[in-house]
Every structure is written in structure tokens, then in C-alpha cells.
PDB file of C-alpha atoms in Angstrom:
ATOM      1  CA  MET A  15      -0.116  18.314 -28.012  1.00  0.00           C
ATOM      2  CA  ALA A  16       3.054  19.706 -29.713  1.00  0.00           C
ATOM      3  CA  TYR A  17       5.675  18.103 -26.541  1.00  0.00           C
ATOM      4  CA  GLN A  18       3.114  15.053 -27.071  1.00  0.00           C
ATOM      5  CA  GLN A  19       2.946  13.980 -30.209  1.00  0.00           C
ATOM      6  CA  LYS A  20       6.964  14.418 -31.175  1.00  0.00           C
ATOM      7  CA  ALA A  21       7.211  11.777 -27.660  1.00  0.00           C
ATOM      8  CA  VAL A  22       4.824   9.458 -29.623  1.00  0.00           C
ATOM      9  CA  PRO A  23       7.648   8.118 -31.882  1.00  0.00           C
ATOM     10  CA  LEU A  24      10.186   7.906 -28.739  1.00  0.00           C
ATOM     11  CA  ILE A  25       7.633   5.865 -27.076  1.00  0.00           C
ATOM     12  CA  LYS A  26       7.224   3.528 -29.457  1.00  0.00           C
ATOM     13  CA  ASP A  27      11.004   3.564 -30.209  1.00  0.00           C
ATOM     14  CA  GLY A  28      11.865   2.664 -27.059  1.00  0.00           C
ATOM     15  CA  ARG A  29      13.634   5.998 -26.119  1.00  0.00           C
ATOM     16  CA  TYR A  30      11.496   6.393 -22.929  1.00  0.00           C
ATOM     17  CA  GLU A  31      13.975   8.806 -21.368  1.00  0.00           C
ATOM     18  CA  GLU A  32      13.720  11.390 -24.405  1.00  0.00           C
ATOM     19  CA  ALA A  33      10.026  10.547 -24.745  1.00  0.00           C
ATOM     20  CA  PHE A  34       9.510  11.238 -20.872  1.00  0.00           C
ATOM     21  CA  ALA A  35      11.206  14.377 -21.022  1.00  0.00           C
ATOM     22  CA  LEU A  36       9.134  15.620 -23.399  1.00  0.00           C
ATOM     23  CA  GLU A  37       5.367  14.080 -21.826  1.00  0.00           C
ATOM     24  CA  ASN A  38       6.157  15.967 -18.444  1.00  0.00           C
ATOM     25  CA  LYS A  39       6.481  19.048 -20.153  1.00  0.00           C
ATOM     26  CA  ALA A  40       3.313  18.567 -21.828  1.00  0.00           C
ATOM     27  CA  VAL A  41       1.587  17.722 -18.328  1.00  0.00           C
ATOM     28  CA  ALA A  42       2.896  20.592 -16.950  1.00  0.00           C
ATOM     29  CA  LEU A  43       1.451  22.556 -19.677  1.00  0.00           C
ATOM     30  CA  ASP A  44      -2.115  20.619 -19.751  1.00  0.00           C
ATOM     31  CA  PRO A  45      -2.320  18.217 -16.459  1.00  0.00           C
ATOM     32  CA  PRO A  46      -5.797  17.628 -17.381  1.00  0.00           C
ATOM     33  CA  ARG A  47      -5.043  16.151 -20.892  1.00  0.00           C
ATOM     34  CA  TRP A  48      -2.022  14.382 -19.867  1.00  0.00           C
ATOM     35  CA  LEU A  49      -1.471  13.153 -16.299  1.00  0.00           C
ATOM     36  CA  ALA A  50      -3.672  10.061 -17.085  1.00  0.00           C
ATOM     37  CA  TYR A  51      -1.622   9.298 -19.982  1.00  0.00           C
ATOM     38  CA  ARG A  52       1.549   9.585 -18.381  1.00  0.00           C
ATOM     39  CA  GLY A  53       0.837   7.387 -15.769  1.00  0.00           C
ATOM     40  CA  PHE A  54      -0.490   5.078 -18.842  1.00  0.00           C
ATOM     41  CA  LEU A  55       2.809   5.322 -20.209  1.00  0.00           C
ATOM     42  CA  LYS A  56       3.973   4.273 -16.841  1.00  0.00           C
ATOM     43  CA  CYS A  57       1.845   1.249 -15.956  1.00  0.00           C
ATOM     44  CA  ILE A  58       2.032   0.056 -19.718  1.00  0.00           C
ATOM     45  CA  PHE A  59       5.606   0.757 -21.600  1.00  0.00           C
ATOM     46  CA  THR A  60       7.957   1.557 -18.614  1.00  0.00           C
ATOM     47  CA  LYS A  61       6.394  -0.498 -15.785  1.00  0.00           C
ATOM     48  CA  ASP A  62       6.731   2.160 -13.322  1.00  0.00           C
ATOM     49  CA  TYR A  63       3.954   1.204 -11.630  1.00  0.00           C
ATOM     50  CA  GLU A  64       4.147   3.675  -8.198  1.00  0.00           C
ATOM     51  CA  GLY A  65       4.833   6.203 -10.454  1.00  0.00           C
ATOM     52  CA  ALA A  66       1.477   5.112 -13.047  1.00  0.00           C
ATOM     53  CA  ILE A  67      -0.533   5.186  -9.511  1.00  0.00           C
ATOM     54  CA  LEU A  68       0.494   8.159  -8.170  1.00  0.00           C
ATOM     55  CA  ASP A  69      -0.437   9.767 -11.840  1.00  0.00           C
ATOM     56  CA  PHE A  70      -3.333   8.241 -11.620  1.00  0.00           C
ATOM     57  CA  GLN A  71      -4.066   9.729  -8.587  1.00  0.00           C
ATOM     58  CA  GLY A  72      -3.737  13.061  -9.527  1.00  0.00           C
ATOM     59  CA  ALA A  73      -5.457  12.666 -12.300  1.00  0.00           C
ATOM     60  CA  ALA A  74      -8.852  10.858 -10.165  1.00  0.00           C
ATOM     61  CA  ARG A  75      -8.393  14.410  -8.261  1.00  0.00           C
ATOM     62  CA  ILE A  76      -9.269  16.561 -11.609  1.00  0.00           C
ATOM     63  CA  ASN A  77     -11.627  14.000 -12.918  1.00  0.00           C
ATOM     64  CA  PRO A  78     -12.930  11.427 -10.339  1.00  0.00           C
ATOM     65  CA  ALA A  79     -14.696   9.771 -13.889  1.00  0.00           C
ATOM     66  CA  GLY A  80     -12.178  10.220 -16.379  1.00  0.00           C
ATOM     67  CA  ARG A  81     -10.944   7.286 -18.607  1.00  0.00           C
ATOM     68  CA  GLU A  82      -7.639   6.687 -20.431  1.00  0.00           C
ATOM     69  CA  MET A  83      -7.304   4.117 -23.281  1.00  0.00           C
ATOM     70  CA  ASP A  84     -11.418   3.129 -23.062  1.00  0.00           C
ATOM     71  CA  HIS A  85     -10.539   2.592 -19.072  1.00  0.00           C
ATOM     72  CA  THR A  86     -11.428   4.074 -15.955  1.00  0.00           C
ATOM     73  CA  TYR A  87      -8.276   5.480 -14.211  1.00  0.00           C
ATOM     74  CA  PRO A  88      -8.879   2.523 -11.025  1.00  0.00           C
ATOM     75  CA  PHE A  89      -8.495  -0.168 -13.835  1.00  0.00           C
ATOM     76  CA  PHE A  90      -4.488   0.910 -14.289  1.00  0.00           C
ATOM     77  CA  GLU A  91      -4.644   1.476 -10.298  1.00  0.00           C
ATOM     78  CA  GLY A  92      -5.390  -1.838 -10.256  1.00  0.00           C
ATOM     79  CA  ILE A  93      -2.827  -3.219 -12.279  1.00  0.00           C
ATOM     80  CA  SER A  94      -0.187  -1.615 -11.209  1.00  0.00           C
ATOM     81  CA  ASN A  95      -1.075  -3.100  -7.259  1.00  0.00           C
ATOM     82  CA  LEU A  96      -1.441  -6.594  -9.012  1.00  0.00           C
ATOM     83  CA  GLU A  97       1.939  -6.268 -10.025  1.00  0.00           C
ATOM     84  CA  LEU A  98       3.287  -4.673  -6.513  1.00  0.00           C
ATOM     85  CA  LYS A  99       1.630  -7.675  -5.446  1.00  0.00           C
ATOM     86  CA  ASN A 100      -0.353  -5.076  -3.225  1.00  0.00           C
ATOM     87  CA  TYR A 101      -3.423  -7.104  -3.485  1.00  0.00           C
ATOM     88  CA  ALA A 102      -5.771  -5.868  -0.813  1.00  0.00           C
ATOM     89  CA  LEU A 103      -5.499  -2.736  -3.191  1.00  0.00           C
ATOM     90  CA  ALA A 104      -5.680  -4.172  -6.473  1.00  0.00           C
ATOM     91  CA  GLU A 105      -8.797  -5.576  -5.264  1.00  0.00           C
ATOM     92  CA  ALA A 106     -10.069  -2.269  -4.269  1.00  0.00           C
ATOM     93  CA  ASP A 107      -8.782  -0.680  -7.209  1.00  0.00           C
ATOM     94  CA  PHE A 108     -11.093  -3.351  -9.263  1.00  0.00           C
ATOM     95  CA  GLN A 109     -14.035  -3.034  -7.618  1.00  0.00           C
ATOM     96  CA  GLN A 110     -14.410   0.385  -8.122  1.00  0.00           C
ATOM     97  CA  ASP A 111     -13.483  -0.082 -11.754  1.00  0.00           C
ATOM     98  CA  MET A 112     -16.511  -2.466 -12.026  1.00  0.00           C
ATOM     99  CA  ARG A 113     -18.616   0.156 -10.233  1.00  0.00           C
ATOM    100  CA  LEU A 114     -17.658   2.834 -12.154  1.00  0.00           C
ATOM    101  CA  GLN A 115     -18.257   0.781 -15.268  1.00  0.00           C
ATOM    102  CA  LYS A 116     -21.450  -0.106 -14.383  1.00  0.00           C
ATOM    103  CA  GLY A 117     -22.823   2.926 -13.401  1.00  0.00           C
ATOM    104  CA  ALA A 118     -25.253   4.461 -10.921  1.00  0.00           C
ATOM    105  CA  ALA A 119     -28.311   1.932 -11.849  1.00  0.00           C
ATOM    106  CA  GLY A 120     -25.289  -0.824 -11.550  1.00  0.00           C
ATOM    107  CA  LYS A 121     -26.235  -1.656 -15.355  1.00  0.00           C
ATOM    108  CA  GLY A 122     -23.208  -1.004 -17.799  1.00  0.00           C
ATOM    109  CA  ASP A 123     -21.146  -3.356 -18.579  1.00  0.00           C
ATOM    110  CA  VAL A 124     -17.884  -4.384 -17.402  1.00  0.00           C
ATOM    111  CA  HIS A 125     -14.605  -4.820 -19.551  1.00  0.00           C
ATOM    112  CA  PHE A 126     -13.377  -8.235 -20.493  1.00  0.00           C
ATOM    113  CA  ASN A 127     -10.014  -7.243 -19.621  1.00  0.00           C
ATOM    114  CA  THR A 128     -11.073  -6.015 -16.448  1.00  0.00           C
ATOM    115  CA  LEU A 129     -12.391  -9.146 -15.765  1.00  0.00           C
ATOM    116  CA  PHE A 130      -9.841 -11.064 -17.242  1.00  0.00           C
ATOM    117  CA  TYR A 131      -7.248  -9.088 -14.465  1.00  0.00           C
ATOM    118  CA  ALA A 132      -9.564  -9.338 -11.548  1.00  0.00           C
ATOM    119  CA  GLY A 133      -9.463 -13.168 -12.271  1.00  0.00           C
ATOM    120  CA  VAL A 134      -5.354 -12.964 -12.348  1.00  0.00           C
ATOM    121  CA  LEU A 135      -5.635 -11.143  -8.719  1.00  0.00           C
ATOM    122  CA  ALA A 136      -8.246 -13.877  -7.814  1.00  0.00           C
ATOM    123  CA  PHE A 137      -5.582 -16.368  -8.934  1.00  0.00           C
ATOM    124  CA  GLU A 138      -2.869 -15.184  -6.903  1.00  0.00           C
ATOM    125  CA  LEU A 139      -4.815 -14.960  -3.739  1.00  0.00           C
ATOM    126  CA  LYS A 140      -5.945 -19.231  -4.285  1.00  0.00           C
ATOM    127  CA  LYS A 141      -9.603 -17.971  -4.655  1.00  0.00           C
ATOM    128  CA  TYR A 142     -10.054 -20.187  -7.076  1.00  0.00           C
ATOM    129  CA  ALA A 143     -13.544 -20.080  -7.108  1.00  0.00           C
ATOM    130  CA  GLN A 144     -13.452 -16.390  -7.638  1.00  0.00           C
ATOM    131  CA  ALA A 145     -10.853 -16.867 -10.449  1.00  0.00           C
ATOM    132  CA  THR A 146     -12.866 -18.891 -12.325  1.00  0.00           C
ATOM    133  CA  ALA A 147     -15.981 -17.035 -12.308  1.00  0.00           C
ATOM    134  CA  TYR A 148     -14.355 -14.068 -13.488  1.00  0.00           C
ATOM    135  CA  LEU A 149     -12.254 -15.585 -16.421  1.00  0.00           C
ATOM    136  CA  LYS A 150     -15.378 -17.591 -17.437  1.00  0.00           C
ATOM    137  CA  GLN A 151     -17.437 -13.915 -17.799  1.00  0.00           C
ATOM    138  CA  CYS A 152     -14.101 -12.598 -19.696  1.00  0.00           C
ATOM    139  CA  LEU A 153     -14.315 -15.643 -22.519  1.00  0.00           C
ATOM    140  CA  GLN A 154     -18.126 -15.071 -22.403  1.00  0.00           C
ATOM    141  CA  GLN A 155     -17.448 -11.927 -23.960  1.00  0.00           C
ATOM    142  CA  TYR A 156     -13.783 -12.728 -25.666  1.00  0.00           C
ATOM    143  CA  THR A 157     -13.907 -16.601 -26.275  1.00  0.00           C
ATOM    144  CA  ASN A 158     -10.574 -16.272 -28.005  1.00  0.00           C
ATOM    145  CA  HIS A 159      -8.794 -14.285 -25.080  1.00  0.00           C
ATOM    146  CA  PRO A 160      -4.967 -16.044 -25.030  1.00  0.00           C
ATOM    147  CA  GLU A 161      -4.320 -14.974 -21.257  1.00  0.00           C
ATOM    148  CA  ALA A 162      -7.733 -15.676 -20.149  1.00  0.00           C
ATOM    149  CA  ASN A 163      -8.223 -19.391 -21.311  1.00  0.00           C
ATOM    150  CA  TYR A 164      -4.606 -19.451 -20.372  1.00  0.00           C
ATOM    151  CA  TYR A 165      -5.095 -18.497 -16.830  1.00  0.00           C
ATOM    152  CA  LEU A 166      -8.416 -20.840 -16.120  1.00  0.00           C
ATOM    153  CA  GLY A 167      -6.530 -23.683 -17.761  1.00  0.00           C
ATOM    154  CA  LEU A 168      -3.669 -22.804 -14.290  1.00  0.00           C
ATOM    155  CA  THR A 169      -7.116 -22.360 -12.007  1.00  0.00           C
ATOM    156  CA  TYR A 170      -8.571 -25.651 -13.292  1.00  0.00           C
ATOM    157  CA  ARG A 171      -5.012 -27.162 -12.503  1.00  0.00           C
ATOM    158  CA  LYS A 172      -4.933 -25.926  -9.270  1.00  0.00           C
ATOM    159  CA  LEU A 173      -8.369 -27.409  -8.670  1.00  0.00           C
ATOM    160  CA  GLY A 174      -7.653 -30.711  -9.523  1.00  0.00           C
ATOM    161  CA  ASN A 175      -9.701 -30.999 -12.844  1.00  0.00           C
ATOM    162  CA  ILE A 176      -6.614 -31.661 -15.192  1.00  0.00           C
ATOM    163  CA  GLN A 177      -9.230 -32.349 -17.744  1.00  0.00           C
ATOM    164  CA  GLN A 178     -10.463 -29.036 -18.132  1.00  0.00           C
ATOM    165  CA  ALA A 179      -6.804 -27.611 -17.298  1.00  0.00           C
ATOM    166  CA  SER A 180      -5.884 -29.097 -20.616  1.00  0.00           C
ATOM    167  CA  GLN A 181      -8.617 -27.981 -22.563  1.00  0.00           C
ATOM    168  CA  TYR A 182      -8.492 -24.371 -21.825  1.00  0.00           C
ATOM    169  CA  LEU A 183      -4.319 -24.004 -21.603  1.00  0.00           C
ATOM    170  CA  HIS A 184      -4.791 -25.413 -25.800  1.00  0.00           C
ATOM    171  CA  THR A 185      -7.368 -23.303 -26.779  1.00  0.00           C
ATOM    172  CA  ALA A 186      -4.628 -20.617 -25.472  1.00  0.00           C
ATOM    173  CA  GLY A 187      -2.404 -21.865 -27.553  1.00  0.00           C
ATOM    174  CA  GLN A 188      -4.795 -21.841 -30.552  1.00  0.00           C
ATOM    175  CA  ALA A 189      -5.843 -18.874 -30.101  1.00  0.00           C
ATOM    176  CA  LEU A 190      -1.950 -17.382 -30.214  1.00  0.00           C
ATOM    177  CA  ALA A 191      -1.307 -18.962 -33.215  1.00  0.00           C
ATOM    178  CA  LYS A 192      -4.460 -17.204 -34.476  1.00  0.00           C
ATOM    179  CA  GLY A 193      -2.978 -13.950 -33.954  1.00  0.00           C
ATOM    180  CA  TYR A 194      -5.753 -13.249 -30.692  1.00  0.00           C
ATOM    181  CA  ARG A 195      -4.083 -11.137 -28.445  1.00  0.00           C
ATOM    182  CA  LEU A 196      -5.772  -9.121 -25.307  1.00  0.00           C
ATOM    183  CA  ASN A 197      -7.163  -6.614 -27.591  1.00  0.00           C
ATOM    184  CA  GLU A 198      -5.780  -3.187 -26.269  1.00  0.00           C
ATOM    185  CA  ASP A 199      -4.521  -0.294 -27.093  1.00  0.00           C
ATOM    186  CA  ASN A 200      -0.771  -0.237 -28.281  1.00  0.00           C
ATOM    187  CA  ILE A 201      -0.707  -3.504 -27.555  1.00  0.00           C
ATOM    188  CA  TYR A 202       2.257  -4.027 -30.401  1.00  0.00           C
ATOM    189  CA  TYR A 203       4.571  -1.279 -29.079  1.00  0.00           C
ATOM    190  CA  ALA A 204       4.913  -3.087 -25.558  1.00  0.00           C
ATOM    191  CA  ASN A 205       3.592  -5.664 -22.954  1.00  0.00           C
ATOM    192  CA  TYR A 206       1.183  -5.915 -20.939  1.00  0.00           C
ATOM    193  CA  PRO A 207       0.742  -7.415 -17.278  1.00  0.00           C
ATOM    194  CA  HIS A 208       0.318 -11.204 -18.168  1.00  0.00           C
ATOM    195  CA  GLN A 209       0.382 -11.112 -21.523  1.00  0.00           C
ATOM    196  CA  ILE A 210       1.366 -14.180 -22.435  1.00  0.00           C
ATOM    197  CA  THR A 211       3.871 -16.614 -25.324  1.00  0.00           C
ATOM    198  CA  ALA A 212       3.132 -19.846 -27.132  1.00  0.00           C
ATOM    199  CA  TYR A 213       6.213 -20.821 -25.109  1.00  0.00           C
ATOM    200  CA  GLU A 214       4.587 -20.085 -21.950  1.00  0.00           C
ATOM    201  CA  VAL A 215       1.343 -22.286 -22.650  1.00  0.00           C
ATOM    202  CA  GLN A 216       3.467 -25.392 -23.981  1.00  0.00           C
ATOM    203  CA  GLN A 217       5.610 -25.463 -20.181  1.00  0.00           C
ATOM    204  CA  ALA A 218       2.267 -25.453 -18.888  1.00  0.00           C
ATOM    205  CA  LEU A 219       0.782 -28.471 -21.026  1.00  0.00           C
ATOM    206  CA  ARG A 220       4.154 -30.317 -20.311  1.00  0.00           C
TER     207      ARG A 220
END
């Protein structure tokens, strides 16, 4: 715990090399507690996606149903594979993430950001109907999700529906202006993959 606590301010200051020297010691002493957390840092803070996948795979061998920052391990593996353009692997990861969230009875709620990233993946794969479905499900839970509105706008543009595209892009810009964000842990210290800015919205509306 002491090593990890000392690393926190270093992470927030962007002093990653110093921070990871401490994080690595914490993992060596207590892998069940800190391995997945290190994977989270690699995925979100340092964008070491290959390293993040290895850490989460190791954590899953210890605790297959484990969670980190309110998400399953496959959620972060899915983001990592999405960013690495390993789309087939990302698709499998997000499906596993959804299965774990739904539980054995299949009735559990799926986190809106799982739906968002699954929608982004479908968009990248040019599966626009599937992207629309995932992003709309995300927005049913979190109407002012800037990124989901933005990518749904881009999806409608690909489908040739310019009016709907403009509507969702404007909503994305308004949500950002009101301070809405992805609503994830540490959002103020690191940019999550596919997190957008007002500039990107303005460019999309041109």
C-alpha cells in the first residue's frame, strides 16, 4: 500500500517513470491487489496498451471476475485492443465484458461506457447499424454523454442522414460546454481514448 500511495501524486503530475518504479514494487509485493490497477494506469495514463493487456490477463488468472475502477478486466482489454486496431479481439473483449456485467441470469445492467466503446468499435468496422444501436443504448442511460452524441452524429453522417448527424453533433458540443464528460475515474488527470474536445465537434460541423 505504501508504494502505491507514494505513486499517486506522481501519476497525477505526469511523472510516470518515477510512479511506475513504485507501482512495480507494489505489484511484486501484492499482485492480486495491484496488478489490475497497474493495467488501468497503462491503459488510461501512459497508453501502453500491450502492457495493459498483459497486466489484465495476469489479473484475470488470479480473479476472473475481478473489477478495476468499476469495470471488468475485459473492458480495459477491449479499449486497448481497439486502440491497437485489433478489432476482432476488441469485439470479443467487449462481448465478454457485457456477459460479465449481465451475470449468470443475463439481467444485469451494462455500463454506458461499455456501450459507448462497443459503438466506437462498430463505427470503425463500418457496422453503422450496430454502432447506432450501441450508441443509442448508451444515451438512454446518459443523455448528455458528449462522445456518444459525437460518434452517433458521425455514424448518421456515414448513413447519409445529415439532419440527424447535425442534431447529435450539436448536442455533443452543448454537453461539453455544460461540463459533461465521459464520467470515469481520473477523468481530470488523463484523457480517455476517444475522448473529444469542442474543437473536434466544431470541425465535424463544418
